[in-house]
Amino acid sequence: MQHTYEQAGVNIDEGDRLVQHIKTAVRSTYTKSVLGNIGGFGAFYDARFKKLKSPVLVSSVDGVGTKLMIAQMMSRHDTIGEDLVNHCVNDILVCGAQPLFFMDYFATGKLRLDVAKDVIAGFVRACKENQCSLIGGETAEMPGLYNENEYDISGTIVGVVERREIITGERVTRGDQLIGLASSGLHTNGYSLARAVLLKKFTLDQYIDEIGSTLADALLTVHRSYLGVVSAIKKRFNIHALSHITGGGIMGNTMRVVPAGFGFQVDWNSWKRPAIFQLIQRTGDVPEEDMRRTFNLGVGLIMIVSRKKANDIVKFLKKRGELGFIMGEVVTNKVSK
């Protein structure tokens, strides 16, 4: 009996059809620096940066965790790609970098053209919004490793920053203020705990008055990109450090950018936690310590700035319609718990 690759579960023709379907959308993200076309063995990007005297490339790779399971359970695949791009953009943004290009990895048990197109449409949309190019990727069909309706995604981003403008946190000093920027929800962290707690009591399509939406809508809210607001602030103010609040929460992530010998105090009552976090904590009787270590609790990014400029920055944010608030300060050898 003959055996073919397609009988084993891998459809090469479907992969080729996907490439043809996405070509136009992917090209729409290209800048003049992108060389070549989609479908090659490698992607090319012109590395001349005429406006920079000493350009430094900054890269990051990440995924979106078990938020994918919510998207797959609801058969809603059009925003998960945005989550991934925005997450990666924020990771290099806190180093001071502007994104240049993004590359994705899409792995599935059975390649479904409609699902893959929706996911990639999210990549394209977010790349356009963040002014970076989607220059390559990999689609892998792996029956036996994934079930038919399962897929996973990851992404790699590369950005650039002038060497003297790299944000390292070395300028952070005692008395500096922490300014929080509001998150749009869970972003892409804490979903294993959220699912374990919430899905025992609620269904994803259930409308919950407390959060003002269905549970699925709340959990699938797109991870914010902070590129626009941070870029605007950098033009007017000095930022000593930036922290993207992902796994590890406010304390764990912000300690990564505070120099040795310093810590910080957080006023946990200085902002109102979004209802989704209150729902999780109450429903699962989750200890406060676990909430703080697992979730962003409504703060997606933290800026550390001089005390003298903190109020001016908050006022500037308000004029832009942005929710920003002073939530703590840098101290010597002390970390609040």
CSV table of N, CA and C in Angstrom, one decimal, residues 76-229:
chain,number,residue,atom,x,y,z
A,76,ARG,N,-12.3,32.4,17.1
A,76,ARG,CA,-12.0,33.8,16.8
A,76,ARG,C,-10.5,34.0,16.7
A,77,HIS,N,-10.0,34.1,15.4
A,77,HIS,CA,-8.6,34.1,15.2
A,77,HIS,C,-8.0,35.4,14.6
A,78,ASP,N,-8.9,36.4,14.5
A,78,ASP,CA,-8.5,37.6,13.8
A,78,ASP,C,-7.7,38.6,14.7
A,79,THR,N,-7.6,38.4,16.0
A,79,THR,CA,-6.9,39.4,16.8
A,79,THR,C,-5.7,38.8,17.5
A,80,ILE,N,-5.5,37.5,17.5
A,80,ILE,CA,-4.4,36.9,18.2
A,80,ILE,C,-3.1,37.3,17.6
A,81,GLY,N,-3.1,37.5,16.3
A,81,GLY,CA,-1.9,38.0,15.6
A,81,GLY,C,-1.5,39.4,16.1
A,82,GLU,N,-2.5,40.2,16.3
A,82,GLU,CA,-2.2,41.6,16.8
A,82,GLU,C,-1.6,41.5,18.2
A,83,ASP,N,-2.1,40.6,19.0
A,83,ASP,CA,-1.5,40.4,20.4
A,83,ASP,C,0.0,40.2,20.3
A,84,LEU,N,0.4,39.3,19.4
A,84,LEU,CA,1.8,38.8,19.3
A,84,LEU,C,2.6,40.0,18.8
A,85,VAL,N,2.2,40.7,17.8
A,85,VAL,CA,3.1,41.8,17.3
A,85,VAL,C,3.2,42.9,18.3
A,86,ASN,N,2.1,43.3,19.0
A,86,ASN,CA,2.2,44.3,19.9
A,86,ASN,C,3.0,44.0,21.2
A,87,HIS,N,2.9,42.7,21.6
A,87,HIS,CA,3.7,42.3,22.7
A,87,HIS,C,5.2,42.4,22.3
A,88,CYS,N,5.6,41.9,21.2
A,88,CYS,CA,7.0,42.0,20.7
A,88,CYS,C,7.4,43.5,20.6
A,89,VAL,N,6.6,44.3,20.0
A,89,VAL,CA,6.9,45.7,19.9
A,89,VAL,C,7.2,46.4,21.2
A,90,ASN,N,6.4,46.1,22.2
A,90,ASN,CA,6.6,46.6,23.6
A,90,ASN,C,7.9,46.2,24.2
A,91,ASP,N,8.3,44.9,23.9
A,91,ASP,CA,9.5,44.4,24.5
A,91,ASP,C,10.7,45.1,24.0
A,92,ILE,N,10.7,45.6,22.8
A,92,ILE,CA,11.9,46.3,22.3
A,92,ILE,C,11.7,47.8,22.5
A,93,LEU,N,10.5,48.2,22.6
A,93,LEU,CA,10.2,49.7,22.9
A,93,LEU,C,10.8,50.1,24.2
A,94,VAL,N,10.8,49.2,25.2
A,94,VAL,CA,11.3,49.6,26.5
A,94,VAL,C,12.8,49.7,26.6
A,95,CYS,N,13.4,49.3,25.5
A,95,CYS,CA,14.9,49.4,25.3
A,95,CYS,C,15.2,50.7,24.5
A,96,GLY,N,14.1,51.4,24.1
A,96,GLY,CA,14.3,52.6,23.3
A,96,GLY,C,14.2,52.4,21.8
A,97,ALA,N,13.9,51.2,21.3
A,97,ALA,CA,14.0,50.9,19.9
A,97,ALA,C,12.7,51.1,19.2
A,98,GLN,N,12.8,51.5,17.9
A,98,GLN,CA,11.7,51.5,17.0
A,98,GLN,C,11.7,50.3,16.2
A,99,PRO,N,10.5,49.6,16.0
A,99,PRO,CA,10.5,48.4,15.2
A,99,PRO,C,10.8,48.6,13.8
A,100,LEU,N,11.5,47.6,13.2
A,100,LEU,CA,11.8,47.6,11.8
A,100,LEU,C,11.0,46.5,11.1
A,101,PHE,N,11.2,45.2,11.5
A,101,PHE,CA,10.5,44.1,10.9
A,101,PHE,C,10.1,43.0,11.8
A,102,PHE,N,9.2,42.2,11.4
A,102,PHE,CA,8.6,41.2,12.2
A,102,PHE,C,8.5,39.9,11.4
A,103,MET,N,8.8,38.8,12.1
A,103,MET,CA,8.7,37.5,11.4
A,103,MET,C,7.9,36.5,12.3
A,104,ASP,N,7.0,35.7,11.7
A,104,ASP,CA,6.1,34.9,12.5
A,104,ASP,C,6.4,33.4,12.3
A,105,TYR,N,5.9,32.6,13.2
A,105,TYR,CA,5.9,31.1,13.1
A,105,TYR,C,4.5,30.7,13.5
A,106,PHE,N,3.9,29.9,12.6
A,106,PHE,CA,2.6,29.4,12.7
A,106,PHE,C,2.6,27.9,12.6
A,107,ALA,N,2.3,27.2,13.7
A,107,ALA,CA,2.4,25.7,13.6
A,107,ALA,C,1.0,25.2,14.0
A,108,THR,N,0.6,24.1,13.3
A,108,THR,CA,-0.8,23.6,13.4
A,108,THR,C,-0.9,22.1,13.1
A,109,GLY,N,-1.9,21.5,13.7
A,109,GLY,CA,-2.1,20.1,13.4
A,109,GLY,C,-2.6,19.8,12.0
A,110,LYS,N,-3.5,20.7,11.5
A,110,LYS,CA,-4.0,20.6,10.2
A,110,LYS,C,-4.2,22.0,9.7
A,111,LEU,N,-3.6,22.4,8.6
A,111,LEU,CA,-3.6,23.7,8.0
A,111,LEU,C,-5.0,24.0,7.4
A,112,ARG,N,-5.7,25.0,8.1
A,112,ARG,CA,-7.0,25.4,7.6
A,112,ARG,C,-6.7,26.8,7.1
A,113,LEU,N,-7.0,27.0,5.8
A,113,LEU,CA,-6.8,28.3,5.1
A,113,LEU,C,-7.5,29.5,5.8
A,114,ASP,N,-8.7,29.3,6.2
A,114,ASP,CA,-9.5,30.4,6.8
A,114,ASP,C,-8.9,30.8,8.1
A,115,VAL,N,-8.4,29.9,8.9
A,115,VAL,CA,-7.9,30.2,10.2
A,115,VAL,C,-6.5,30.9,10.0
A,116,ALA,N,-5.7,30.3,9.2
A,116,ALA,CA,-4.3,30.9,9.0
A,116,ALA,C,-4.5,32.3,8.4
A,117,LYS,N,-5.4,32.5,7.5
A,117,LYS,CA,-5.6,33.9,6.9
A,117,LYS,C,-6.0,34.9,8.0
A,118,ASP,N,-6.9,34.5,8.9
A,118,ASP,CA,-7.3,35.4,10.0
A,118,ASP,C,-6.1,35.7,10.9
A,119,VAL,N,-5.4,34.8,11.3
A,119,VAL,CA,-4.2,35.0,12.1
A,119,VAL,C,-3.2,36.0,11.5
A,120,ILE,N,-2.9,35.7,10.2
A,120,ILE,CA,-2.0,36.5,9.5
A,120,ILE,C,-2.5,37.9,9.2
A,121,ALA,N,-3.8,38.0,9.1
A,121,ALA,CA,-4.4,39.4,8.9
A,121,ALA,C,-4.2,40.2,10.2
A,122,GLY,N,-4.2,39.5,11.3
A,122,GLY,CA,-3.8,40.2,12.6
A,122,GLY,C,-2.4,40.7,12.6
A,123,PHE,N,-1.5,39.9,12.1
A,123,PHE,CA,-0.1,40.3,12.0
A,123,PHE,C,0.0,41.5,11.1
A,124,VAL,N,-0.6,41.5,10.0
A,124,VAL,CA,-0.5,42.6,9.0
A,124,VAL,C,-1.1,43.9,9.6
A,125,ARG,N,-2.2,43.8,10.2
A,125,ARG,CA,-2.9,45.0,10.8
A,125,ARG,C,-2.0,45.6,11.9
A,126,ALA,N,-1.4,44.8,12.8
A,126,ALA,CA,-0.6,45.3,13.8
A,126,ALA,C,0.8,45.9,13.3
A,127,CYS,N,1.3,45.2,12.3
A,127,CYS,CA,2.6,45.7,11.7
A,127,CYS,C,2.3,47.1,11.1
A,128,LYS,N,1.2,47.2,10.4
A,128,LYS,CA,0.9,48.6,9.8
A,128,LYS,C,0.8,49.6,10.9
A,129,GLU,N,0.1,49.3,12.0
A,129,GLU,CA,-0.1,50.2,13.1
A,129,GLU,C,1.2,50.6,13.8
A,130,ASN,N,2.1,49.7,13.8
A,130,ASN,CA,3.4,49.9,14.5
A,130,ASN,C,4.5,50.3,13.5
A,131,GLN,N,4.1,50.5,12.2
A,131,GLN,CA,5.0,50.9,11.2
A,131,GLN,C,6.2,50.0,11.1
A,132,CYS,N,6.0,48.7,11.1
A,132,CYS,CA,7.1,47.8,10.8
A,132,CYS,C,6.6,46.8,9.7
A,133,SER,N,7.5,46.1,9.1
A,133,SER,CA,7.2,45.2,8.0
A,133,SER,C,7.2,43.8,8.4
A,134,LEU,N,6.2,43.1,7.9
A,134,LEU,CA,6.1,41.6,8.0
A,134,LEU,C,6.9,41.0,6.9
A,135,ILE,N,8.1,40.6,7.1
A,135,ILE,CA,9.0,40.2,6.0
A,135,ILE,C,9.2,38.8,5.8
A,136,GLY,N,8.7,37.9,6.7
A,136,GLY,CA,8.9,36.5,6.5
A,136,GLY,C,8.2,35.7,7.6
A,137,GLY,N,8.2,34.4,7.4
A,137,GLY,CA,7.6,33.6,8.4
A,137,GLY,C,7.7,32.1,8.0
A,138,GLU,N,7.1,31.3,8.9
A,138,GLU,CA,7.1,29.8,8.6
A,138,GLU,C,5.7,29.3,9.0
A,139,THR,N,5.2,28.5,8.2
A,139,THR,CA,3.9,27.7,8.4
A,139,THR,C,4.3,26.3,8.5
A,140,ALA,N,4.0,25.6,9.6
A,140,ALA,CA,4.3,24.2,9.8
A,140,ALA,C,3.1,23.4,10.1
A,141,GLU,N,2.8,22.4,9.3
A,141,GLU,CA,1.7,21.5,9.6
A,141,GLU,C,2.3,20.2,10.2
A,142,MET,N,1.9,20.0,11.5
A,142,MET,CA,2.5,18.9,12.2
A,142,MET,C,1.4,18.0,12.9
A,143,PRO,N,0.8,17.1,12.1
A,143,PRO,CA,-0.2,16.2,12.7
A,143,PRO,C,0.5,15.3,13.7
A,144,GLY,N,-0.1,15.0,14.8
A,144,GLY,CA,0.5,14.1,15.8
A,144,GLY,C,1.1,14.9,16.9
A,145,LEU,N,1.6,16.1,16.6
A,145,LEU,CA,2.1,17.0,17.6
A,145,LEU,C,1.0,17.9,18.1
A,146,TYR,N,0.2,18.4,17.2
A,146,TYR,CA,-1.0,19.2,17.5
A,146,TYR,C,-2.3,18.5,17.0
A,147,ASN,N,-3.4,18.7,17.7
A,147,ASN,CA,-4.6,18.2,17.2
A,147,ASN,C,-5.1,19.0,16.0
A,148,GLU,N,-6.1,18.5,15.3
A,148,GLU,CA,-6.5,19.1,14.0
A,148,GLU,C,-6.8,20.6,14.2
A,149,ASN,N,-7.5,21.0,15.3
A,149,ASN,CA,-8.0,22.4,15.4
A,149,ASN,C,-7.1,23.2,16.3
A,150,GLU,N,-5.9,22.7,16.6
A,150,GLU,CA,-4.9,23.5,17.4
A,150,GLU,C,-3.9,24.1,16.6
A,151,TYR,N,-3.4,25.3,17.1
A,151,TYR,CA,-2.2,25.9,16.5
A,151,TYR,C,-1.5,26.7,17.5
A,152,ASP,N,-0.2,27.0,17.2
A,152,ASP,CA,0.6,27.8,18.1
A,152,ASP,C,1.3,28.9,17.2
A,153,ILE,N,1.6,30.0,17.8
A,153,ILE,CA,2.3,31.1,17.1
A,153,ILE,C,3.4,31.7,18.0
A,154,SER,N,4.4,32.1,17.3
A,154,SER,CA,5.4,32.9,18.0
A,154,SER,C,5.9,33.9,17.0
A,155,GLY,N,6.6,34.9,17.5
A,155,GLY,CA,7.1,36.0,16.6
A,155,GLY,C,8.5,36.5,17.0
A,156,THR,N,9.2,37.0,16.0
A,156,THR,CA,10.5,37.6,16.3
A,156,THR,C,10.4,39.0,15.7
A,157,ILE,N,10.9,40.0,16.5
A,157,ILE,CA,10.9,41.3,16.0
A,157,ILE,C,12.3,41.9,16.1
A,158,VAL,N,12.6,42.8,15.1
A,158,VAL,CA,13.9,43.5,15.1
A,158,VAL,C,13.7,45.0,15.0
A,159,GLY,N,14.3,45.7,15.9
A,159,GLY,CA,14.2,47.2,15.8
A,159,GLY,C,15.6,47.8,15.9
A,160,VAL,N,15.6,49.1,15.9
A,160,VAL,CA,16.8,49.9,15.9
A,160,VAL,C,16.8,51.1,16.8
A,161,VAL,N,17.9,51.4,17.4
A,161,VAL,CA,18.0,52.6,18.3
A,161,VAL,C,19.4,53.2,18.2
A,162,GLU,N,19.4,54.5,18.2
A,162,GLU,CA,20.7,55.1,18.3
A,162,GLU,C,21.4,54.7,19.6
A,163,ARG,N,22.7,54.4,19.6
A,163,ARG,CA,23.4,53.9,20.7
A,163,ARG,C,23.2,54.8,22.0
A,164,ARG,N,23.4,56.1,21.8
A,164,ARG,CA,23.3,57.0,22.9
A,164,ARG,C,21.8,57.1,23.4
A,165,GLU,N,20.9,56.6,22.7
A,165,GLU,CA,19.5,56.7,23.2
A,165,GLU,C,18.9,55.4,23.7
A,166,ILE,N,19.8,54.4,23.9
A,166,ILE,CA,19.3,53.1,24.5
A,166,ILE,C,18.9,53.4,25.9
A,167,ILE,N,17.7,52.9,26.3
A,167,ILE,CA,17.2,53.0,27.6
A,167,ILE,C,17.6,51.8,28.4
A,168,THR,N,18.5,52.0,29.4
A,168,THR,CA,19.0,50.8,30.1
A,168,THR,C,18.6,50.9,31.6
A,169,GLY,N,18.1,52.0,32.1
A,169,GLY,CA,17.8,52.1,33.5
A,169,GLY,C,18.9,52.6,34.3
A,170,GLU,N,20.1,52.8,33.7
A,170,GLU,CA,21.3,53.3,34.5
A,170,GLU,C,21.1,54.7,35.1
A,171,ARG,N,20.2,55.4,34.5
A,171,ARG,CA,19.9,56.8,35.0
A,171,ARG,C,18.9,56.8,36.2
A,172,VAL,N,18.3,55.7,36.5
A,172,VAL,CA,17.3,55.7,37.6
A,172,VAL,C,18.0,56.0,38.9
A,173,THR,N,17.4,56.8,39.7
A,173,THR,CA,17.9,57.2,41.0
A,173,THR,C,16.8,57.4,42.0
A,174,ARG,N,17.2,57.5,43.2
A,174,ARG,CA,16.3,57.6,44.4
A,174,ARG,C,15.4,58.8,44.2
A,175,GLY,N,14.1,58.6,44.4
A,175,GLY,CA,13.1,59.7,44.2
A,175,GLY,C,12.4,59.7,42.9
A,176,ASP,N,13.0,59.0,41.9
A,176,ASP,CA,12.3,59.0,40.6
A,176,ASP,C,10.9,58.4,40.8
A,177,GLN,N,10.0,58.8,39.9
A,177,GLN,CA,8.6,58.5,40.0
A,177,GLN,C,8.2,57.4,39.0
A,178,LEU,N,7.4,56.5,39.4
A,178,LEU,CA,6.8,55.5,38.5
A,178,LEU,C,5.5,56.0,38.0
A,179,ILE,N,5.4,56.1,36.7
A,179,ILE,CA,4.1,56.4,36.0
A,179,ILE,C,3.6,55.2,35.3
A,180,GLY,N,2.4,54.8,35.6
A,180,GLY,CA,1.8,53.7,35.0
A,180,GLY,C,0.9,54.1,33.8
A,181,LEU,N,0.9,53.3,32.8
A,181,LEU,CA,0.0,53.4,31.6
A,181,LEU,C,-1.0,52.3,31.6
A,182,ALA,N,-2.2,52.6,31.4
A,182,ALA,CA,-3.3,51.6,31.6
A,182,ALA,C,-3.1,50.5,30.5
A,183,SER,N,-3.4,49.3,31.0
A,183,SER,CA,-3.5,48.1,30.1
A,183,SER,C,-4.9,48.0,29.5
A,184,SER,N,-5.0,47.2,28.5
A,184,SER,CA,-6.4,47.0,27.9
A,184,SER,C,-7.0,45.7,28.5
A,185,GLY,N,-6.4,45.1,29.4
A,185,GLY,CA,-6.9,43.9,30.0
A,185,GLY,C,-5.8,43.0,30.5
A,186,LEU,N,-5.9,41.7,30.3
A,186,LEU,CA,-4.9,40.8,30.7
A,186,LEU,C,-3.7,40.8,29.8
A,187,HIS,N,-3.8,41.4,28.6
A,187,HIS,CA,-2.8,41.4,27.6
A,187,HIS,C,-2.5,40.0,27.2
A,188,THR,N,-1.3,39.4,27.4
A,188,THR,CA,-1.0,38.0,27.0
A,188,THR,C,-0.4,37.2,28.2
A,189,ASN,N,-0.8,37.6,29.4
A,189,ASN,CA,-0.2,36.9,30.5
A,189,ASN,C,-1.3,36.5,31.6
A,190,GLY,N,-1.1,35.4,32.2
A,190,GLY,CA,-2.0,35.0,33.3
A,190,GLY,C,-3.2,34.2,32.9
A,191,TYR,N,-3.2,33.7,31.6
A,191,TYR,CA,-4.4,33.0,31.1
A,191,TYR,C,-4.6,31.6,31.7
A,192,SER,N,-3.5,31.0,32.1
A,192,SER,CA,-3.7,29.7,32.7
A,192,SER,C,-4.4,29.8,34.0
A,193,LEU,N,-4.1,30.8,34.8
A,193,LEU,CA,-4.8,31.0,36.1
A,193,LEU,C,-6.2,31.5,35.8
A,194,ALA,N,-6.4,32.4,34.9
A,194,ALA,CA,-7.7,33.0,34.5
A,194,ALA,C,-8.6,31.9,34.0
A,195,ARG,N,-8.2,31.0,33.2
A,195,ARG,CA,-9.0,29.9,32.7
A,195,ARG,C,-9.4,28.9,33.8
A,196,ALA,N,-8.4,28.6,34.6
A,196,ALA,CA,-8.6,27.6,35.7
A,196,ALA,C,-9.7,28.1,36.7
A,197,VAL,N,-9.7,29.5,36.9
A,197,VAL,CA,-10.7,30.1,37.8
A,197,VAL,C,-12.0,30.3,37.1
A,198,LEU,N,-12.0,31.0,36.0
A,198,LEU,CA,-13.3,31.5,35.4
A,198,LEU,C,-14.1,30.5,34.7
A,199,LEU,N,-13.5,29.5,34.1
A,199,LEU,CA,-14.2,28.6,33.3
A,199,LEU,C,-14.9,27.5,34.1
A,200,LYS,N,-14.6,27.5,35.4
A,200,LYS,CA,-15.4,26.6,36.3
A,200,LYS,C,-16.8,27.1,36.6
A,201,LYS,N,-16.9,28.4,36.5
A,201,LYS,CA,-18.1,29.1,36.8
A,201,LYS,C,-18.9,29.7,35.7
A,202,PHE,N,-18.1,30.2,34.7
A,202,PHE,CA,-18.8,30.9,33.6
A,202,PHE,C,-18.5,30.2,32.2
A,203,THR,N,-19.3,30.5,31.2
A,203,THR,CA,-19.0,30.1,29.9
A,203,THR,C,-18.4,31.3,29.1
A,204,LEU,N,-17.7,31.0,28.1
A,204,LEU,CA,-17.0,32.1,27.4
A,204,LEU,C,-18.0,33.1,26.7
A,205,ASP,N,-19.1,32.6,26.3
A,205,ASP,CA,-20.1,33.4,25.6
A,205,ASP,C,-21.1,34.1,26.6
A,206,GLN,N,-20.9,33.9,27.9
A,206,GLN,CA,-21.8,34.4,28.9
A,206,GLN,C,-21.5,35.9,29.1
A,207,TYR,N,-22.6,36.7,29.1
A,207,TYR,CA,-22.4,38.2,29.4
A,207,TYR,C,-22.4,38.3,30.9
A,208,ILE,N,-21.4,39.1,31.4
A,208,ILE,CA,-21.2,39.3,32.8
A,208,ILE,C,-21.3,40.8,33.1
A,209,ASP,N,-22.3,41.2,33.8
A,209,ASP,CA,-22.6,42.6,34.1
A,209,ASP,C,-21.4,43.3,34.7
A,210,GLU,N,-20.7,42.6,35.6
A,210,GLU,CA,-19.6,43.2,36.3
A,210,GLU,C,-18.5,43.7,35.3
A,211,ILE,N,-18.3,43.0,34.2
A,211,ILE,CA,-17.2,43.4,33.3
A,211,ILE,C,-17.8,44.1,32.1
A,212,GLY,N,-19.1,44.1,32.0
A,212,GLY,CA,-19.8,44.8,30.9
A,212,GLY,C,-19.6,44.2,29.5
A,213,SER,N,-19.3,42.9,29.4
A,213,SER,CA,-19.1,42.2,28.2
A,213,SER,C,-19.3,40.7,28.4
A,214,THR,N,-19.2,40.0,27.3
A,214,THR,CA,-19.0,38.5,27.5
A,214,THR,C,-17.6,38.3,28.0
A,215,LEU,N,-17.5,37.1,28.6
A,215,LEU,CA,-16.2,36.7,29.1
A,215,LEU,C,-15.2,36.6,28.0
A,216,ALA,N,-15.6,36.1,26.9
A,216,ALA,CA,-14.7,36.0,25.7
A,216,ALA,C,-14.2,37.3,25.3
A,217,ASP,N,-15.1,38.3,25.2
A,217,ASP,CA,-14.7,39.6,24.7
A,217,ASP,C,-13.6,40.2,25.7
A,218,ALA,N,-13.8,40.0,27.0
A,218,ALA,CA,-12.9,40.6,27.9
A,218,ALA,C,-11.5,39.9,27.8
A,219,LEU,N,-11.5,38.6,27.7
A,219,LEU,CA,-10.3,37.8,27.6
A,219,LEU,C,-9.5,37.9,26.3
A,220,LEU,N,-10.3,38.3,25.2
A,220,LEU,CA,-9.6,38.4,23.9
A,220,LEU,C,-9.3,39.9,23.5
A,221,THR,N,-9.5,40.8,24.5
A,221,THR,CA,-9.2,42.2,24.2
A,221,THR,C,-7.7,42.3,23.8
A,222,VAL,N,-7.4,43.0,22.8
A,222,VAL,CA,-6.1,43.0,22.2
A,222,VAL,C,-5.0,43.6,23.1
A,223,HIS,N,-3.9,43.0,23.2
A,223,HIS,CA,-2.7,43.5,24.0
A,223,HIS,C,-2.3,44.9,23.3
A,224,ARG,N,-2.3,45.9,24.1
A,224,ARG,CA,-1.9,47.2,23.6
A,224,ARG,C,-0.5,47.4,23.1
A,225,SER,N,-0.3,48.2,22.1
A,225,SER,CA,1.0,48.7,21.8
A,225,SER,C,1.2,50.0,22.4
A,226,TYR,N,2.3,50.3,23.0
A,226,TYR,CA,2.6,51.6,23.6
A,226,TYR,C,3.5,52.4,22.8
A,227,LEU,N,3.8,52.0,21.6
A,227,LEU,CA,4.8,52.7,20.7
A,227,LEU,C,4.4,54.2,20.5
A,228,GLY,N,3.2,54.5,20.2
A,228,GLY,CA,2.8,55.8,19.9
A,228,GLY,C,2.9,56.8,21.0
A,229,VAL,N,2.4,56.4,22.2
A,229,VAL,CA,2.4,57.3,23.3
A,229,VAL,C,3.8,57.4,23.9
